[in-house]
PDB file of C-alpha atoms in Angstrom:
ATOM      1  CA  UNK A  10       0.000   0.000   0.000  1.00 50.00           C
ATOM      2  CA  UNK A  11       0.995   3.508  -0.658  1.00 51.00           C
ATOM      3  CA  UNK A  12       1.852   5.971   2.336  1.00 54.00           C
ATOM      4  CA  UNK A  13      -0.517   8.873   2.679  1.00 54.00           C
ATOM      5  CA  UNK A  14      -0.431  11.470   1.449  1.00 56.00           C
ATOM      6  CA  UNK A  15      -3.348  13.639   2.261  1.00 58.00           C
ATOM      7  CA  UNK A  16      -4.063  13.534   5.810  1.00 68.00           C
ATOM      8  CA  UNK A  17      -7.080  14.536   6.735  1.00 75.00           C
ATOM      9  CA  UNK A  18      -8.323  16.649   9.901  1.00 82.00           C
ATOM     10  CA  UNK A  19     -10.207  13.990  11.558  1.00 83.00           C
ATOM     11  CA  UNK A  20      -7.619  11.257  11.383  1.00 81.00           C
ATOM     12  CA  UNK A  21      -5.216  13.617  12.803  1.00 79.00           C
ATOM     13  CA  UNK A  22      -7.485  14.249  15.958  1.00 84.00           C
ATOM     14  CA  UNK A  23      -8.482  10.509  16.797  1.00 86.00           C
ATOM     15  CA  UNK A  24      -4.923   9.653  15.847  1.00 79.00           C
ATOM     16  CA  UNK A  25      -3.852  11.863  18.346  1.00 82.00           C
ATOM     17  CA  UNK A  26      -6.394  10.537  21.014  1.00 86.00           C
ATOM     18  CA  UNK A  27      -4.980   7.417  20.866  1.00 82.00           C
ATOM     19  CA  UNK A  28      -1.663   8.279  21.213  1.00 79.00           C
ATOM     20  CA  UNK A  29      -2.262  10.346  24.013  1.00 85.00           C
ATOM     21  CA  UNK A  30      -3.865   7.206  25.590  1.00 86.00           C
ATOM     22  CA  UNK A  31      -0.957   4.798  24.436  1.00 79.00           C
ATOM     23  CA  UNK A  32       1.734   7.415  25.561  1.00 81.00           C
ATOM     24  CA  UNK A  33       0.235   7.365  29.108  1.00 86.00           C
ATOM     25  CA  UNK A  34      -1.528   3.995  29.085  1.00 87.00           C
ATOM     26  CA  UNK A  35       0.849   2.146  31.397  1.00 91.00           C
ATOM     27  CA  UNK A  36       1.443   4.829  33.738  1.00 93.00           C
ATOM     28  CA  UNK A  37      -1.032   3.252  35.974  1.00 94.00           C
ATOM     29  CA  UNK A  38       0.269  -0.093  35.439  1.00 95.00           C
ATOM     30  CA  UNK A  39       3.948   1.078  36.261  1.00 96.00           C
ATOM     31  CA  UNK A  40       2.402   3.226  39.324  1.00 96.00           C
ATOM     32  CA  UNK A  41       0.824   0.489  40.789  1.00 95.00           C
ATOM     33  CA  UNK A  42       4.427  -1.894  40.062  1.00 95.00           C
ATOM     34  CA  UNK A  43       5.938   0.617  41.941  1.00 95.00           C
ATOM     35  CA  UNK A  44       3.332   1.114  44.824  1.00 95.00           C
ATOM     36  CA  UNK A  45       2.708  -2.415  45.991  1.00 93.00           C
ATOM     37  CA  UNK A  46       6.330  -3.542  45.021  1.00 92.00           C
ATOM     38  CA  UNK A  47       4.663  -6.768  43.394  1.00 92.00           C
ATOM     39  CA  UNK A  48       4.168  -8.126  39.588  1.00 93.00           C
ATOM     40  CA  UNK A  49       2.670 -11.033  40.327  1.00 91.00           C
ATOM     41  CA  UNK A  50       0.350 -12.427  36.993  1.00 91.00           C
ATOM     42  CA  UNK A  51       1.901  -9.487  35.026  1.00 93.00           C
ATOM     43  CA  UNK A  52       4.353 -11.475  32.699  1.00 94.00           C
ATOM     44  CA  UNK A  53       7.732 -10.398  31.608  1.00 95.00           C
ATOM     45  CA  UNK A  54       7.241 -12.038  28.230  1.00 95.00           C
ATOM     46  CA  UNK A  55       4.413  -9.441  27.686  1.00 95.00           C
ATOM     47  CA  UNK A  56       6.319  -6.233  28.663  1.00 95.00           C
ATOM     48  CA  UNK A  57       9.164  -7.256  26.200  1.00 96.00           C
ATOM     49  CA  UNK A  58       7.181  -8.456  23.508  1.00 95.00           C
ATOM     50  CA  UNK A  59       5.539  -5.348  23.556  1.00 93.00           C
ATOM     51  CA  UNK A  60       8.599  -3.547  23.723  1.00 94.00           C
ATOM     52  CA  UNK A  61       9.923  -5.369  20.970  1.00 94.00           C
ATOM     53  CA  UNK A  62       6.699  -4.588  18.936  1.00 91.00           C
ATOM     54  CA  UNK A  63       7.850  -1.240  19.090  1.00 91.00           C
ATOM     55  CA  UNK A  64      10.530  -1.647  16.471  1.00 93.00           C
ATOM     56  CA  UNK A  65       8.497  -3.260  13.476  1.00 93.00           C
ATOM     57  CA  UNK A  66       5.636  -0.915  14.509  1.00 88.00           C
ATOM     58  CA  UNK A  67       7.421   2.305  14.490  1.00 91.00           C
ATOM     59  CA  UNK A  68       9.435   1.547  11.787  1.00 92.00           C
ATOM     60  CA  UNK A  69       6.433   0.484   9.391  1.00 89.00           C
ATOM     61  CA  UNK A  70       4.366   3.616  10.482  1.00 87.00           C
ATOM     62  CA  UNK A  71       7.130   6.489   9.303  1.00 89.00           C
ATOM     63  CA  UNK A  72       7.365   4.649   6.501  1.00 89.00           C
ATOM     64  CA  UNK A  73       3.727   4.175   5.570  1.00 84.00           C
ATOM     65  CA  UNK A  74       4.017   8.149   6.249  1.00 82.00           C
ATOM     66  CA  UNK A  75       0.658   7.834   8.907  1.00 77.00           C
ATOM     67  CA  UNK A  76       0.224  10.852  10.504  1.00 74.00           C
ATOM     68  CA  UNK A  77       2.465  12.188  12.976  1.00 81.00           C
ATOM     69  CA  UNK A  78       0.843  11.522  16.671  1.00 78.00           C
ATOM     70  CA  UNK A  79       0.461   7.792  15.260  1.00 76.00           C
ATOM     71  CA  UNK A  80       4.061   7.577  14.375  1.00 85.00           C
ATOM     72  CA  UNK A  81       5.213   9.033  17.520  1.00 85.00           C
ATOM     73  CA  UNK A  82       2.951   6.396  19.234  1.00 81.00           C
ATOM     74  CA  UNK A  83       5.105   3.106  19.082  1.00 87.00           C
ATOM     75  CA  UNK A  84       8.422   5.005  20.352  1.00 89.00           C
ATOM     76  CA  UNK A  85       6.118   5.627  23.458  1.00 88.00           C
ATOM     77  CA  UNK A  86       4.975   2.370  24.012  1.00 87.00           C
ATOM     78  CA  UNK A  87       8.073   0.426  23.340  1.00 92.00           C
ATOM     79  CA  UNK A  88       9.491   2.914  25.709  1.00 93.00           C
ATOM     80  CA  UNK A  89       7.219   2.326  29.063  1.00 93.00           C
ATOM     81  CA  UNK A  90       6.571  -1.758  28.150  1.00 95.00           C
ATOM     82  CA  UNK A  91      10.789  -1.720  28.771  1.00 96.00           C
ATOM     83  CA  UNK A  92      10.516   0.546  32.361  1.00 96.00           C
ATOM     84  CA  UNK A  93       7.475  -2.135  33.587  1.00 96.00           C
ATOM     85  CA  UNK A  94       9.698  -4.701  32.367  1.00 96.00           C
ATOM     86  CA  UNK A  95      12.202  -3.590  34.534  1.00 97.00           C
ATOM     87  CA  UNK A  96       9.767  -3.604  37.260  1.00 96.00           C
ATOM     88  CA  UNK A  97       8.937  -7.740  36.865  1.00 96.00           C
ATOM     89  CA  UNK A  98      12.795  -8.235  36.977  1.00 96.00           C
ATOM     90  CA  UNK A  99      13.121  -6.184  39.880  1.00 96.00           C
ATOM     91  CA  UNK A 100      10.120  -7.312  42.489  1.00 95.00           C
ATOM     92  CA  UNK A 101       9.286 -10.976  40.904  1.00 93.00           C
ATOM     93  CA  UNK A 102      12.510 -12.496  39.633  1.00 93.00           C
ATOM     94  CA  UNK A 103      14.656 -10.616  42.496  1.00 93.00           C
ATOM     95  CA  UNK A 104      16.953  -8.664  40.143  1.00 95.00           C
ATOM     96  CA  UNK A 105      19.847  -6.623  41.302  1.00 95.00           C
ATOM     97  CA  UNK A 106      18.291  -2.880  40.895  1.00 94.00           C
ATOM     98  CA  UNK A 107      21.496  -1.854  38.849  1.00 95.00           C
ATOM     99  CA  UNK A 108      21.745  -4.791  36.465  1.00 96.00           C
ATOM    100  CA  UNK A 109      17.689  -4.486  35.710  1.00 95.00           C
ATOM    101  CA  UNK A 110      18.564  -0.751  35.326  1.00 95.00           C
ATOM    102  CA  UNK A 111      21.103  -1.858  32.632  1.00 96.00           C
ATOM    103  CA  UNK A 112      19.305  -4.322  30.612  1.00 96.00           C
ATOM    104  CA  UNK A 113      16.394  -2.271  30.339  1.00 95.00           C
ATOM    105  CA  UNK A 114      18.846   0.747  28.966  1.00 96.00           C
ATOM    106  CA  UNK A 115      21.087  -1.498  26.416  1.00 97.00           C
ATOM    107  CA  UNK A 116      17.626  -2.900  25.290  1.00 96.00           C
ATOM    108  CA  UNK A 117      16.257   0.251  24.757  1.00 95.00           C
ATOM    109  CA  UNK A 118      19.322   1.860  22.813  1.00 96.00           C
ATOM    110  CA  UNK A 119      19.424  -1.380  20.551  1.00 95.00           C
ATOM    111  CA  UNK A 120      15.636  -0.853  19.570  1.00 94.00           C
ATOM    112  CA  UNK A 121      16.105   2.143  19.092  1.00 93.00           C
ATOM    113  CA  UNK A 122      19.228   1.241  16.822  1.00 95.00           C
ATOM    114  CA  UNK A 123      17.337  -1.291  14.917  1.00 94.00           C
ATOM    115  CA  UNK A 124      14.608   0.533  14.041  1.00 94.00           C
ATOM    116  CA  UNK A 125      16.853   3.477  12.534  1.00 94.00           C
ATOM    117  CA  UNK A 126      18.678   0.838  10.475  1.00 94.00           C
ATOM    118  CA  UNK A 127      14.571  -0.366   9.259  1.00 93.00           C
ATOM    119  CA  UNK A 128      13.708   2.820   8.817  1.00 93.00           C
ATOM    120  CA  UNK A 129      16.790   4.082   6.178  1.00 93.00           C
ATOM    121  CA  UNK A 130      16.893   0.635   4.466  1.00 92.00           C
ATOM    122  CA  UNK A 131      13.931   0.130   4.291  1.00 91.00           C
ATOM    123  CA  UNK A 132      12.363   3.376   2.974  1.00 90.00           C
ATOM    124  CA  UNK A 133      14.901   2.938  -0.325  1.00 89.00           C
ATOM    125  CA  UNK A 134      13.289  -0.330  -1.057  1.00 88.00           C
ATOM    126  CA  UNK A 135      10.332   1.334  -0.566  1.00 87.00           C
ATOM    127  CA  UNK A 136      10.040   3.997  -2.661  1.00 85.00           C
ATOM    128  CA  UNK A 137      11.817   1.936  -5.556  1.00 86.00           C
ATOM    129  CA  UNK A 138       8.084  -0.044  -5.524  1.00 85.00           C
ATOM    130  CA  UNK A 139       9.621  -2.948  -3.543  1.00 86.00           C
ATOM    131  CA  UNK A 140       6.560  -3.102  -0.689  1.00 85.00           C
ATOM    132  CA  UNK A 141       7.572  -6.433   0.388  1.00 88.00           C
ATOM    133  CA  UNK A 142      10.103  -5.631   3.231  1.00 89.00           C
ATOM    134  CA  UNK A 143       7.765  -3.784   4.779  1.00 88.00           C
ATOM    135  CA  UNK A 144       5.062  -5.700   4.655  1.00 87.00           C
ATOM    136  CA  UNK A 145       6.520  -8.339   6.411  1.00 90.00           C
ATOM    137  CA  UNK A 146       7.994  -5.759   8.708  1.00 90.00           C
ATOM    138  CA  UNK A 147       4.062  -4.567   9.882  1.00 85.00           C
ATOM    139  CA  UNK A 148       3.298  -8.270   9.751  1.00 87.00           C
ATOM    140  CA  UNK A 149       5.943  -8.987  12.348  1.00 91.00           C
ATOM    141  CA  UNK A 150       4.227  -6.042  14.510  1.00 87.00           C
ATOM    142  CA  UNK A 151       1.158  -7.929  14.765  1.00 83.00           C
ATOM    143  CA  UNK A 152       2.602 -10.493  15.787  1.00 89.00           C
ATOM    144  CA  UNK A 153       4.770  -9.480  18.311  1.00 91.00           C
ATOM    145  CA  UNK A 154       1.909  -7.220  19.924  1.00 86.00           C
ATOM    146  CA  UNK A 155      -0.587 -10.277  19.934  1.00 86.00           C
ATOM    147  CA  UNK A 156       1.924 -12.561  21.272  1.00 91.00           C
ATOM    148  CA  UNK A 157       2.496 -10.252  24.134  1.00 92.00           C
ATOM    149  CA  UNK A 158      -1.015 -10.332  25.194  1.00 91.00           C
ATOM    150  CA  UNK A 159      -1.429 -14.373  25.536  1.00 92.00           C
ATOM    151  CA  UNK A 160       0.810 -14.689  28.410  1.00 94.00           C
ATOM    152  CA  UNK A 161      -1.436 -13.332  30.690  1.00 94.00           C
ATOM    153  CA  UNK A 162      -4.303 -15.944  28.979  1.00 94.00           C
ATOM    154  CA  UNK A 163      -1.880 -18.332  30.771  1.00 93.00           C
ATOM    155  CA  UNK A 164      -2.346 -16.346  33.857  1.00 93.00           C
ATOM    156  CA  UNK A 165      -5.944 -16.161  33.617  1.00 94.00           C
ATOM    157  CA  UNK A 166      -5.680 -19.810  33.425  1.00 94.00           C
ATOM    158  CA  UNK A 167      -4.171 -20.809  36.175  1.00 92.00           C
ATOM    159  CA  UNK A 168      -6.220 -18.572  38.388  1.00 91.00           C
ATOM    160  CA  UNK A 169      -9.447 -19.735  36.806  1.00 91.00           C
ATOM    161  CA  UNK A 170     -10.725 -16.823  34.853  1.00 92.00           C
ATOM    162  CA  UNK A 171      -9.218 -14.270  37.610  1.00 93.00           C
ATOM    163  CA  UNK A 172      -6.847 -11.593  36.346  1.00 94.00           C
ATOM    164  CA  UNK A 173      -4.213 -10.495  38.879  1.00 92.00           C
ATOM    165  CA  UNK A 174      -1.685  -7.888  38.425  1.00 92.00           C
ATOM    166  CA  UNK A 175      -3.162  -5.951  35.688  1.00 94.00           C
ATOM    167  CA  UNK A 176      -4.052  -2.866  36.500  1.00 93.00           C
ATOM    168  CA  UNK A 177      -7.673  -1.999  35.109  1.00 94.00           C
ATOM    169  CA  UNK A 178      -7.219   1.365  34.353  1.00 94.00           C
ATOM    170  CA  UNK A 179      -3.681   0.761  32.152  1.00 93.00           C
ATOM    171  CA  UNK A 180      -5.677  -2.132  30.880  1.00 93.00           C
ATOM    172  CA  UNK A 181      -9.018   0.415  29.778  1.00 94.00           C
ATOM    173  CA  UNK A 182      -6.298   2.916  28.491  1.00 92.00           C
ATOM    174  CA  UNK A 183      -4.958   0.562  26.130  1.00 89.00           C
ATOM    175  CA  UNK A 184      -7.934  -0.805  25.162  1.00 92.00           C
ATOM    176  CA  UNK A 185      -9.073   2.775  24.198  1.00 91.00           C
ATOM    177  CA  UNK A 186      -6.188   4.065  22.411  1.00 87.00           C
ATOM    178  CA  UNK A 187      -6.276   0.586  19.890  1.00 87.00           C
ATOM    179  CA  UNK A 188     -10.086   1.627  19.148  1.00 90.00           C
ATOM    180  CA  UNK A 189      -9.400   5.202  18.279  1.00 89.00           C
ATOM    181  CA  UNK A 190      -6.045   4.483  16.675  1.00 84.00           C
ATOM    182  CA  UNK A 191      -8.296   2.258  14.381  1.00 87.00           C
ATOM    183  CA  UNK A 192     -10.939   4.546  14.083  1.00 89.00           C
ATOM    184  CA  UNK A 193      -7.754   7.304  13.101  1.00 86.00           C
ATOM    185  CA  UNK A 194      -6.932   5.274  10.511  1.00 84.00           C
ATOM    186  CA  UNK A 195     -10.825   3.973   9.056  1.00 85.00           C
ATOM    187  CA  UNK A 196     -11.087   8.009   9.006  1.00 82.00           C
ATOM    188  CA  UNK A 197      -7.810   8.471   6.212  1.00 78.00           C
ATOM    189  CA  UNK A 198      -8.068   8.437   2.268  1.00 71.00           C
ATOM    190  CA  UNK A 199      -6.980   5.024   2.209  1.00 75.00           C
ATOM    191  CA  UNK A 200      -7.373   2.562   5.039  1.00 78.00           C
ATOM    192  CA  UNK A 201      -3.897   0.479   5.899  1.00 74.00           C
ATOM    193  CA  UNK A 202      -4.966  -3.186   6.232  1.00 79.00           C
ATOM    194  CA  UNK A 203      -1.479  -4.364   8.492  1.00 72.00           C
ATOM    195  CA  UNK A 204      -2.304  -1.020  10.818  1.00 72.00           C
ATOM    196  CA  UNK A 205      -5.795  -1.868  11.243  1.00 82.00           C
ATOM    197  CA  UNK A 206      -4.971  -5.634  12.031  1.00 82.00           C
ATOM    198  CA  UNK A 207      -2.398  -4.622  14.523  1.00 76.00           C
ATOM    199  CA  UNK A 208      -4.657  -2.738  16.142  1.00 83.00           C
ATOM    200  CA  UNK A 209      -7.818  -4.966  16.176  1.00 89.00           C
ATOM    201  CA  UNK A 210      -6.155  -7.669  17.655  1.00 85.00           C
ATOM    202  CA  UNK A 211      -4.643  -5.781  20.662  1.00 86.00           C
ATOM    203  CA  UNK A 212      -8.658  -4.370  21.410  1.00 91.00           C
ATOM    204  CA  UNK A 213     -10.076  -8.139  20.860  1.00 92.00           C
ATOM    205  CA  UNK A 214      -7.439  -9.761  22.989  1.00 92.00           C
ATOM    206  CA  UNK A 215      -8.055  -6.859  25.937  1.00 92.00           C
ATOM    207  CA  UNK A 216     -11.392  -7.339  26.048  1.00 94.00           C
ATOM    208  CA  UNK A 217     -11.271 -11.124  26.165  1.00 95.00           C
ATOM    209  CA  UNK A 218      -9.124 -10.048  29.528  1.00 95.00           C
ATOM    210  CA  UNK A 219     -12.445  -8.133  30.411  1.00 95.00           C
ATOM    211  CA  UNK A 220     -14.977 -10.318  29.588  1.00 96.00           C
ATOM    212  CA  UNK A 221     -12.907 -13.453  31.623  1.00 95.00           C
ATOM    213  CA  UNK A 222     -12.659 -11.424  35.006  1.00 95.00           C
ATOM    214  CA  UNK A 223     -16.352 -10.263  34.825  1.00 96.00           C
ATOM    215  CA  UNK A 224     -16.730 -14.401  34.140  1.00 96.00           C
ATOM    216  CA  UNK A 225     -15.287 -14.978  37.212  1.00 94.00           C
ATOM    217  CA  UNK A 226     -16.817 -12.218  39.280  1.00 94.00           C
ATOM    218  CA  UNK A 227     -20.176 -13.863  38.312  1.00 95.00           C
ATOM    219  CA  UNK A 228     -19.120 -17.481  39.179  1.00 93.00           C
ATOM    220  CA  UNK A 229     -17.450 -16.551  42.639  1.00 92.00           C
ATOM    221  CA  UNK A 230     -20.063 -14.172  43.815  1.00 92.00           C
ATOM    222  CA  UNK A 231     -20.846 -16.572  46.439  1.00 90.00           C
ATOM    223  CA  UNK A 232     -17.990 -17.510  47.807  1.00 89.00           C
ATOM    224  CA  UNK A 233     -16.814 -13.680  48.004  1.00 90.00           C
ATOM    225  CA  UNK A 234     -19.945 -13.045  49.728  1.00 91.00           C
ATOM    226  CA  UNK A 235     -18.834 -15.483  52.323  1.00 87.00           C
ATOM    227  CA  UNK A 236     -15.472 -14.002  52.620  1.00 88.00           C
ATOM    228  CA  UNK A 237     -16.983 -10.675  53.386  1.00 89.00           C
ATOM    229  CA  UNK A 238     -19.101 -11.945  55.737  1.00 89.00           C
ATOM    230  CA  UNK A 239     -16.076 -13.183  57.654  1.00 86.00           C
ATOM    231  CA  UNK A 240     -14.456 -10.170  57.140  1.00 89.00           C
ATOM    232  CA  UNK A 241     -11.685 -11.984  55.072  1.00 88.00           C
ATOM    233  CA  UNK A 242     -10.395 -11.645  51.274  1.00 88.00           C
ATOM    234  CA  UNK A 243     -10.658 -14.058  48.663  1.00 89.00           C
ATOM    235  CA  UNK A 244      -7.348 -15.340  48.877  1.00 86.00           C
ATOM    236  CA  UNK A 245      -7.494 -15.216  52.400  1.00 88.00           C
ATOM    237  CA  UNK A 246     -10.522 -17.950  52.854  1.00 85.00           C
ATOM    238  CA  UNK A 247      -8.928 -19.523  49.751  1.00 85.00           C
ATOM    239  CA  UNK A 248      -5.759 -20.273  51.762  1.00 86.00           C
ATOM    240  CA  UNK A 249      -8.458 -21.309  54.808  1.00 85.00           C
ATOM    241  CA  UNK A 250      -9.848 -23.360  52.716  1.00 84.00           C
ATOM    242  CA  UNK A 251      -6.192 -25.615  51.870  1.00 83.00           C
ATOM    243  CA  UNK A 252      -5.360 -25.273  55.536  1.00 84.00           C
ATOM    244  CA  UNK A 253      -8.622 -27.667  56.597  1.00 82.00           C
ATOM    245  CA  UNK A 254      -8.015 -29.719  53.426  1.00 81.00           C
ATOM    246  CA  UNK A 255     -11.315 -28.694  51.764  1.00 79.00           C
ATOM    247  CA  UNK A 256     -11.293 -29.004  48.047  1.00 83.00           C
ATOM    248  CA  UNK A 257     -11.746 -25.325  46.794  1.00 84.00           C
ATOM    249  CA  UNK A 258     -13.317 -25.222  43.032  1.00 83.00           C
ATOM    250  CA  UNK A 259     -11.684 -21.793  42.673  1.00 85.00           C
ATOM    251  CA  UNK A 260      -8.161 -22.341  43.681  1.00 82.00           C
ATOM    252  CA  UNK A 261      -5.830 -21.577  41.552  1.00 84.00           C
ATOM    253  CA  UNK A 262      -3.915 -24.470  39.226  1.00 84.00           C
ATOM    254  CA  UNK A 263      -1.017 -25.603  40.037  1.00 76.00           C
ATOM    255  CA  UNK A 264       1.550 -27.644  38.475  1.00 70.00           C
ATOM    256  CA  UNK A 265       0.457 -31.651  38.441  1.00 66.00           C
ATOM    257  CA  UNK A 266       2.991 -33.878  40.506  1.00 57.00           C
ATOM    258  CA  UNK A 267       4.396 -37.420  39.108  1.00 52.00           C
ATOM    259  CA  UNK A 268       1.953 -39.935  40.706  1.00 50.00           C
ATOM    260  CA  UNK A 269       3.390 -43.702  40.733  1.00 50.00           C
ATOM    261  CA  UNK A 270       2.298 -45.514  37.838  1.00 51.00           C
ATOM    262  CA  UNK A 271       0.627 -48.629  38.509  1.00 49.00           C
ATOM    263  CA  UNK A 272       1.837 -51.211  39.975  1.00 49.00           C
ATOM    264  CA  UNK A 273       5.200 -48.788  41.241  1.00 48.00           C
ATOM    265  CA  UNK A 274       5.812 -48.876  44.701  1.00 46.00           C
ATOM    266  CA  UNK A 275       6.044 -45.489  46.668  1.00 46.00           C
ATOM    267  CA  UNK A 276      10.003 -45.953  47.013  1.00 43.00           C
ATOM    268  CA  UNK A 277      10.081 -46.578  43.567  1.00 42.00           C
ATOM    269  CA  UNK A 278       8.154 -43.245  42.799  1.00 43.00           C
ATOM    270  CA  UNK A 279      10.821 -41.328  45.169  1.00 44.00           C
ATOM    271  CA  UNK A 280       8.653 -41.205  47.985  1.00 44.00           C
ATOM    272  CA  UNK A 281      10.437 -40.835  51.502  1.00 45.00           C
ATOM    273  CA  UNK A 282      12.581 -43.849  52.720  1.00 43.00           C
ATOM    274  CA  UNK A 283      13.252 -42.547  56.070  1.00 43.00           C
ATOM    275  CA  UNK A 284      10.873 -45.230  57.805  1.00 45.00           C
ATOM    276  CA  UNK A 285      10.854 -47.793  54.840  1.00 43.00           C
ATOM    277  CA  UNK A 286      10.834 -50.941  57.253  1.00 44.00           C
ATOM    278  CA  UNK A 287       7.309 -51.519  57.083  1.00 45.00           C
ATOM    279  CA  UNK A 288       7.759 -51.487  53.241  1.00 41.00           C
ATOM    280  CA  UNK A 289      10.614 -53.582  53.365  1.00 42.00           C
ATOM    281  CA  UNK A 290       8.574 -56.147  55.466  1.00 46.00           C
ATOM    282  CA  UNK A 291       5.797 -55.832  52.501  1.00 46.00           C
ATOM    283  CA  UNK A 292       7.980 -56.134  49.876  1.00 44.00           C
ATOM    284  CA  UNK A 293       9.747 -59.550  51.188  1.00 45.00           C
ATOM    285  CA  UNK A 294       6.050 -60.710  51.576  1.00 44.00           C
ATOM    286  CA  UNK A 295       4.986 -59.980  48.330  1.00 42.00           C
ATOM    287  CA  UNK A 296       8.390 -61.872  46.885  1.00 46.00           C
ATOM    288  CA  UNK A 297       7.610 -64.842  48.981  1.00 47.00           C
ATOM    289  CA  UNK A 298       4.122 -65.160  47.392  1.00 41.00           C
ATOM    290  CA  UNK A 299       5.708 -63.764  43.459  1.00 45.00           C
ATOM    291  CA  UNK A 300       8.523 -65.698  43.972  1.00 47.00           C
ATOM    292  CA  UNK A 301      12.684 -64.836  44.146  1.00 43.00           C
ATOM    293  CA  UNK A 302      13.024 -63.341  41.281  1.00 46.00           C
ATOM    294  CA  UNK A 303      10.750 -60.746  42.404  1.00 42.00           C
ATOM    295  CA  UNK A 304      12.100 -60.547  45.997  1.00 40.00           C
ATOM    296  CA  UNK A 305      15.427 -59.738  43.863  1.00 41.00           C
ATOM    297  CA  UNK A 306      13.988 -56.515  41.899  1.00 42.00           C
ATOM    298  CA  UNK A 307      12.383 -55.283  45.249  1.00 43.00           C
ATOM    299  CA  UNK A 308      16.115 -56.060  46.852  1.00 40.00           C
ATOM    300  CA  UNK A 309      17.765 -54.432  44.088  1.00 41.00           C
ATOM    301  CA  UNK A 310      15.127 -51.122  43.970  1.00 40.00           C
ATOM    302  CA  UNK A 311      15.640 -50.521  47.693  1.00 36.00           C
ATOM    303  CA  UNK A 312      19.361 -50.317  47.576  1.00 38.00           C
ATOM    304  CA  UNK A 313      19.843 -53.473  49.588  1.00 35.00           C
TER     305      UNK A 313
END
């Protein structure tokens, strides 16, 4: 597709809406890091995808010549996704405040690097009628900004529908800024297909982060009304709820343990051996019924 040429009055304002909300959008989010020193369900792979999204996007929007609050718009964004991923390193992987400081700097300077080098390489190609490069280039955009918003799907997983760590305002920001960045560019002479993907998919995947939280709120209505009535949180009678032993259908998912397979014994499965006399005992029963040659295997798998 051609870059614009003409751009008219209206995209220029909703352009400019939306990059107003996308320059400020994670603010909030990066407040709120900051304020409760805790990440927990934000994922890191989300913050640098979107900071690597920056590149392609930025790169493909001066050259598709958009107007100028939209191309200022992905230097923003890549910019703040690298300070909140900063934040994860510091408070949920226990980074070294200087070396997350320095990551986040060299990672900056080399996006900013690469997309220079897009930019004047690409441009040439460009104008010679070669739209190729930078097609794949807005392509890769896409991808990278959709890819940053399913790992907190995975999060939403785990905690069954619940979002944690996303802070709703950042998340309504964002959400707002895609719509009237699209509706910036429906308004132009000519409507830019990759641009419009890039940023339908970043609106349909936020409000699939909506729409699963409200999910929940509906299904554990109850059981919050019980926790206020004890004056307790969610997590809080959650955690009450694993102390007694109760199965909880709202707890969150956690990673499935190796169970013996059948027929395994429990020392076999790597079970404690500390008081294994009992299933010594067992086992020399069971080989006097199987016969030696299975006394011998249980011999040989407890190390006698």
């Amino acid at each position: 597709m051609a870059p614009q040429t003409d751009i008219p009055v209206a995209a220029n304002v909703l352009g400019t809406i939306g990059t107003i909300l996308w320059c400020i959008q994670l603010v909030p989010q990066i407040w709120a890091n900051w304020r409760t020193k805790k990440t927990d369900g934000l994922p890191a792979s989300m913050m640098f995808l979107w900071a690597a999204c920056g590149v392609p996007f930025g790169a493909y929007a001066v050259i598709q010549n958009f107007n100028i609050p939209l191309q200022v718009q992905p230097q923003c964004f890549a910019l703040l996704s690298v300070v909140s991923w900063v934040q994860i390193l510091l408070y949920s992987h226990n980074w070294a405040t200087w070396k997350a400081t320095v990551l986040g700097v060299a990672v900056t300077v080399a996006c900013a690097g690469i997309e220079t080098a897009l930019i004047l390489t690409l441009r040439v190609l460009y104008e010679r009628g070669n739209e190729t490069p930078v097609i794949v280039v807005g392509v890769v955009a896409s991808v990278l900004l959709a890819g940053g918003l399913v790992p907190p799907y995975g999060e939403i997983w785990k905690r069954r529908g619940r979002v944690v760590g996303i802070n709703w305002v950042f998340l309504s920001m964002d959400c707002s800024g895609a719509l009237f960045s699209l509706l910036a560019l429906v308004v132009q002479n000519t409507f830019d297909i990759l641009g419009g993907i890039l940023y339908i998919v970043c609106f349909a995947l936020e409000v699939g982060i909506f729409a699963s939280h409200l999910i929940w709120l509906l299904r554990t209505r109850k059981v919050r009304r019980e926790a206020r009535e004890k004056s307790m949180t969610f997590d809080a009678l959650a955690a009450e709820y694993e102390e007694k032993g109760e199965p909880f259908r709202f707890a969150e998912r956690r990673p499935k343990q190796n169970k013996p397979r059948r027929g395994e014994s429990d020392v076999e499965a790597g079970s404690d051996t500390s008081n294994d006399v009992p299933l010594r005992e067992q086992s020399s029963a069971a080989g006097q019924v199987c016969g030696v040659g299975r006394v011998a295997k249980d011999s040989s798998s407890l190390g006698w």
